[in-house]
Coordinates of C-alpha atoms in Angstrom, one line a residue:
M224 CA 84.8 81.2 121.5
M225 CA 82.7 83.9 119.7
P226 CA 83.4 87.5 120.7
A227 CA 81.0 89.2 123.0
T228 CA 78.2 91.1 121.3
G229 CA 75.5 93.6 122.3
P230 CA 75.6 96.4 124.8
T231 CA 77.7 94.4 127.3
A232 CA 80.6 94.0 124.8
A233 CA 83.8 96.0 125.7
T234 CA 84.6 98.3 122.8
P235 CA 87.9 100.1 123.2
E236 CA 87.6 103.9 123.0
P237 CA 89.6 105.5 120.2
A238 CA 92.7 107.3 121.4
A239 CA 92.3 111.1 121.8
W240 CA 93.8 113.5 119.4
H241 CA 96.8 115.4 120.9
P242 CA 99.1 118.2 119.7
D243 CA 101.6 116.8 117.2
L244 CA 105.3 117.5 117.1
L245 CA 104.9 119.5 113.8
G246 CA 103.3 122.3 116.0
D247 CA 100.2 124.5 115.4
G248 CA 97.7 123.0 112.9
F249 CA 98.7 119.4 113.4
E250 CA 97.4 116.7 115.7
A251 CA 98.1 113.0 116.2
R252 CA 96.5 110.0 117.7
T253 CA 97.5 106.4 118.3
L254 CA 95.9 103.6 116.2
S255 CA 95.7 100.4 118.2
L256 CA 96.4 97.4 116.0
P257 CA 96.2 93.6 116.5
D258 CA 98.8 91.9 118.7
G259 CA 99.4 95.1 120.6
A260 CA 101.1 96.9 117.7
E261 CA 100.5 100.7 117.2
A262 CA 100.6 103.1 114.3
T263 CA 100.1 106.9 114.5
L264 CA 97.6 109.0 112.5
V265 CA 98.4 112.7 111.9
R266 CA 96.0 115.2 110.7
Y267 CA 96.2 118.8 109.5
T268 CA 93.5 120.5 111.5
P269 CA 92.7 123.5 109.3
S270 CA 91.5 121.0 106.7
V271 CA 89.1 119.4 109.1
A272 CA 86.1 121.6 109.5
P273 CA 85.0 121.7 113.2
G274 CA 81.3 121.7 113.6
G275 CA 80.7 121.9 109.9
H276 CA 80.8 119.6 106.9
P277 CA 84.1 117.9 106.5
A278 CA 85.9 118.0 103.1
R279 CA 84.4 115.5 100.7
V280 CA 87.8 114.1 99.8
A281 CA 90.6 113.2 102.2
V282 CA 94.2 112.4 101.3
L283 CA 96.1 109.9 103.5
A284 CA 99.9 110.0 103.0
V285 CA 102.0 106.9 103.5
H286 CA 105.8 107.3 103.9
G287 CA 108.7 105.1 102.7
F288 CA 111.3 102.9 104.4
V289 CA 113.2 104.4 107.3
D290 CA 111.0 107.5 107.0
Y291 CA 108.0 109.3 108.6
F292 CA 105.7 112.2 108.0
F293 CA 107.5 115.6 108.4
H294 CA 106.0 117.4 105.4
P295 CA 103.8 120.3 106.6
H296 CA 104.0 122.0 103.3
V297 CA 102.3 119.0 101.6
A298 CA 99.4 119.2 104.1
R299 CA 99.0 122.9 103.5
A300 CA 99.1 122.6 99.7
L301 CA 96.4 119.9 99.7
A302 CA 94.3 121.8 102.2
A303 CA 94.5 124.9 100.1
G304 CA 93.2 122.8 97.2
G305 CA 90.2 121.8 99.2
Y306 CA 91.3 118.4 100.5
A307 CA 91.4 117.2 104.1
F308 CA 94.9 115.9 104.9
Y309 CA 96.0 113.0 107.0
A310 CA 99.3 110.9 107.2
V311 CA 100.1 107.7 108.9
D312 CA 103.4 106.7 110.5
L313 CA 103.4 102.9 110.1
R314 CA 104.3 100.6 112.9
G315 CA 108.0 100.9 113.8
H316 CA 108.5 104.2 112.0
G317 CA 108.7 107.7 113.3
R318 CA 106.1 108.5 115.9
S319 CA 105.3 104.7 116.1
W320 CA 108.9 103.7 116.7
D321 CA 108.8 103.4 120.6
A322 CA 106.0 100.9 120.9
H323 CA 107.5 98.7 118.2
A324 CA 111.0 98.8 119.8
A325 CA 109.5 98.2 123.3
A326 CA 108.0 95.0 122.0
G327 CA 111.4 93.8 120.9
R328 CA 110.8 94.3 117.2
D329 CA 113.2 95.8 114.7
P330 CA 112.5 99.5 114.0
N331 CA 111.3 100.3 110.4
Q332 CA 111.0 96.6 109.5
V333 CA 108.5 93.7 109.8
P334 CA 108.9 90.1 108.6
D335 CA 106.1 90.6 106.1
I336 CA 105.1 94.0 104.8
A337 CA 101.6 92.6 104.2
V338 CA 101.0 93.4 107.9
Y339 CA 100.9 97.1 107.0
A340 CA 97.4 96.4 105.6
Q341 CA 96.3 96.5 109.3
D342 CA 97.8 99.9 109.7
L343 CA 96.1 101.2 106.6
D344 CA 92.8 99.6 107.6
A345 CA 92.9 101.5 110.9
A346 CA 93.9 104.8 109.3
A347 CA 91.3 104.5 106.6
A348 CA 88.6 103.7 109.1
A349 CA 89.5 106.7 111.2
V350 CA 89.4 109.0 108.2
R351 CA 86.1 107.6 107.1
E352 CA 84.7 108.1 110.6
A353 CA 85.5 111.7 110.3
G354 CA 82.9 112.0 107.6
H355 CA 84.9 112.3 104.4
E356 CA 83.2 110.6 101.5
R357 CA 86.2 109.6 99.5
L358 CA 89.7 108.6 100.3
V359 CA 92.9 109.0 98.3
V360 CA 96.1 107.3 99.4
L361 CA 99.3 109.1 98.6
G362 CA 102.1 106.6 98.9
H363 CA 105.8 107.4 98.6
S364 CA 108.6 104.8 97.8
T365 CA 107.9 101.7 99.9
G366 CA 104.5 103.3 100.7
G367 CA 103.9 103.4 97.0
L368 CA 104.4 99.6 96.9
V369 CA 102.3 99.0 100.0
A370 CA 99.3 101.2 99.0
P371 CA 98.4 99.6 95.7
L372 CA 98.7 96.1 97.2
W373 CA 96.4 97.1 100.0
A374 CA 93.9 98.7 97.6
A375 CA 93.8 95.5 95.5
A376 CA 93.3 93.3 98.6
R377 CA 90.6 95.7 100.1
P378 CA 88.4 96.8 97.2
G379 CA 86.4 99.9 98.1
R380 CA 88.7 101.2 100.8
A381 CA 90.4 103.7 98.6
D382 CA 88.9 105.8 95.8
A383 CA 92.2 106.7 94.1
L384 CA 95.9 106.3 94.5
V385 CA 98.7 108.8 94.0
L386 CA 102.2 107.2 94.0
N387 CA 105.2 109.4 94.5
S388 CA 108.3 107.6 93.2
P389 CA 107.0 104.1 94.1
W390 CA 109.3 101.2 94.8
F391 CA 108.2 98.8 92.1
R392 CA 111.5 97.0 91.6
L393 CA 114.9 96.6 93.3
N394 CA 117.3 99.2 91.9
K395 CA 119.9 96.6 90.8
P396 CA 120.8 94.9 87.5
R397 CA 118.6 91.9 86.6
L398 CA 121.1 89.3 87.5
T399 CA 121.7 90.9 90.9
R400 CA 118.0 91.0 91.6
W401 CA 117.8 87.3 90.8
A402 CA 120.7 86.6 93.1
A403 CA 119.2 88.7 95.9
T404 CA 115.9 86.9 95.5
A405 CA 117.6 83.5 95.7
M406 CA 119.6 84.5 98.7
V407 CA 116.8 85.9 100.9
E408 CA 114.5 83.0 100.0
T409 CA 117.2 80.7 101.4
V410 CA 118.2 82.8 104.4
A411 CA 114.9 84.3 105.6
P412 CA 113.2 81.0 106.7
V413 CA 116.0 80.0 109.0
A414 CA 117.5 83.4 110.0
P415 CA 114.9 86.1 109.3
R416 CA 116.8 88.8 111.2
T417 CA 120.1 88.3 109.3
V418 CA 121.5 91.6 107.9
V419 CA 121.7 91.1 104.1
S420 CA 122.3 94.7 103.0
H421 CA 122.4 98.3 104.2
L422 CA 120.3 101.3 103.1
V423 CA 122.8 104.0 102.1
A424 CA 122.0 107.3 103.9
D425 CA 123.6 109.8 101.5
Y426 CA 120.2 110.9 100.2
A427 CA 118.7 111.5 103.6
R428 CA 121.9 113.4 104.7
A429 CA 121.7 115.6 101.6
L430 CA 118.1 116.6 102.4
H431 CA 118.8 117.7 106.0
A432 CA 119.5 121.3 106.9
A433 CA 122.5 120.3 109.0
H434 CA 124.2 119.1 105.7
G435 CA 123.1 122.0 103.5
G436 CA 119.7 120.7 102.6
E437 CA 116.3 122.5 103.1
W438 CA 114.6 120.2 105.5
E439 CA 114.5 119.6 109.3
F440 CA 113.7 116.1 110.4
D441 CA 114.7 113.8 113.2
P442 CA 117.8 111.8 112.1
A443 CA 116.8 109.1 114.7
W444 CA 113.8 108.4 112.5
K445 CA 115.2 109.2 109.1
W446 CA 118.7 107.9 109.4
H447 CA 121.9 109.8 108.3
E448 CA 123.9 106.6 108.6
P449 CA 123.6 103.2 106.8
F450 CA 120.6 101.3 108.0
A451 CA 120.7 97.5 108.3
V452 CA 118.3 95.6 106.0
R453 CA 117.1 92.2 107.3
A454 CA 116.4 89.1 105.3
A455 CA 112.7 88.5 106.0
W456 CA 111.8 92.1 105.4
L457 CA 113.6 92.2 102.0
R458 CA 112.1 88.8 101.0
S459 CA 108.6 90.2 101.6
V460 CA 109.4 93.3 99.6
L461 CA 110.7 91.3 96.6
R462 CA 107.7 89.0 96.8
S463 CA 105.4 92.0 96.9
Q464 CA 107.1 93.6 93.9
R465 CA 106.6 90.3 91.9
R466 CA 103.0 90.2 92.9
L467 CA 102.4 93.8 91.7
A468 CA 104.3 93.2 88.4
R469 CA 101.9 90.3 87.6
G470 CA 99.0 92.8 87.6
L471 CA 96.6 94.1 90.2
D472 CA 93.6 95.1 88.1
L473 CA 92.8 98.1 90.3
E474 CA 89.5 99.6 89.6
V475 CA 90.4 103.1 90.9
P476 CA 92.3 105.8 89.1
V477 CA 96.0 105.9 89.8
L478 CA 98.6 108.7 89.3
V479 CA 102.3 107.7 89.2
L480 CA 104.8 110.5 89.5
A481 CA 108.5 110.2 89.1
S482 CA 111.6 112.3 88.4
D483 CA 112.8 112.7 84.9
R484 CA 116.0 110.7 85.6
S485 CA 117.9 108.7 88.1
S486 CA 121.5 109.0 89.2
R487 CA 123.6 107.8 92.1
D488 CA 125.1 111.1 93.1
E489 CA 122.7 114.0 92.3
H490 CA 120.5 113.5 95.4
L491 CA 118.4 116.7 95.2
T492 CA 117.6 116.9 91.5
T493 CA 117.3 113.3 90.4
D494 CA 116.0 110.1 91.9
S495 CA 119.2 108.8 93.6
V496 CA 117.4 105.9 95.3
L497 CA 115.3 104.2 92.7
D498 CA 115.3 103.8 88.9
V499 CA 112.5 105.9 87.3
E500 CA 112.4 103.6 84.3
H501 CA 111.2 100.8 86.6
M502 CA 108.3 103.0 87.7
R503 CA 107.3 103.7 84.1
S504 CA 107.6 100.1 82.9
V505 CA 105.7 98.5 85.9
A506 CA 103.0 101.2 86.3
P507 CA 100.6 99.7 83.6
A508 CA 100.4 96.6 85.7
L509 CA 98.4 98.5 88.3
G510 CA 95.2 98.7 86.4
D511 CA 93.4 100.2 83.4
D512 CA 93.3 103.8 84.6
V513 CA 96.9 104.7 85.3
S514 CA 98.4 108.1 84.5
H515 CA 102.1 108.8 84.6
M516 CA 103.6 112.2 85.1
T517 CA 107.3 113.3 85.0
I518 CA 108.6 116.0 87.3
R519 CA 111.7 117.6 85.9
S520 CA 114.6 117.8 88.3
G521 CA 112.7 116.0 91.0
A522 CA 114.3 114.3 94.0
H523 CA 113.4 110.8 95.1
D524 CA 110.7 112.2 97.4
L525 CA 109.2 114.6 94.9
A526 CA 107.7 116.6 97.8
L527 CA 111.2 117.4 99.1
S528 CA 112.6 118.5 95.7
P529 CA 114.0 122.0 95.4
A530 CA 111.6 124.6 94.0
P531 CA 110.2 124.8 91.4
A532 CA 110.1 120.9 91.1
R533 CA 108.2 120.4 94.4
D534 CA 105.7 123.1 93.5
E535 CA 105.1 121.4 90.1
F536 CA 104.6 118.1 91.9
L537 CA 102.1 119.5 94.4
G538 CA 100.3 121.4 91.7
A539 CA 100.1 118.3 89.6
V540 CA 98.6 116.2 92.4
V541 CA 96.0 118.8 93.2
D542 CA 95.1 119.2 89.5
W543 CA 94.8 115.5 89.0
L544 CA 92.6 115.1 92.1
D545 CA 90.3 117.9 90.9
A546 CA 89.9 116.1 87.6
S547 CA 89.8 112.5 88.7
V548 CA 88.3 112.4 92.2

């Protein structure tokens, strides 16, 4: 049956903006997705001009795995540079955790990360509806894998990408990556929820103020304990990484930023989660207009690095946006 059309068709009203948990200056709204799923859009209200002309360019931040948006300093830095700022908590993450869990789904994971295209579609549409002419997607880690694949599948939705320590390749030796691929390709079709690994939480713990770090965030949403990784989710990640490595031919400018080195133990001043050499080697596959910038002594999430590395990161993003978008 064809959907109803015309004035009698029932069109859901968009959810209202409400005060966000980050406090003054931040609002959030629920994004309704197919099959009853939900994501959450956050905006920094000082960068959204009420009753006036909205900023020409908006930035939409997309977090990583077992993560969510808790970075008010990023919103303020981009707004100070003249950019409207939004962030999305993808289904099953952070502010979107409850609806996902209530539906019996595994928090922070989906059987196929391609479904996040629906979350980004809804977020991008909401940002465009606010009157911004151009959209830049700022993806971190797994968000830095999801964003370029979405942009390639949806030409014209994004006008530029900024990738903060993107997850382009499993941080394991080549033979281990091959073995992991073979294992999940075998297990996922018959037992998709099988736990095949655990995300080590040392990095998240090191960031948190309770353990001597600089940042306050909810450890229920960004875990301080090992987090179970399931077969179907990991299979979809590995497939997505192989798809990206074959080349995306993006027609928008891309900036890839990474720390100057990786290590397992120096959580605050190196990338202790991913291999920065993977980012450098795979980045050219994104398209013809790809820039790479190294942030000395940067953490995995460059925005959470100790000063002055985080200030260098934020300044580099604003400068690149000024020049490229």
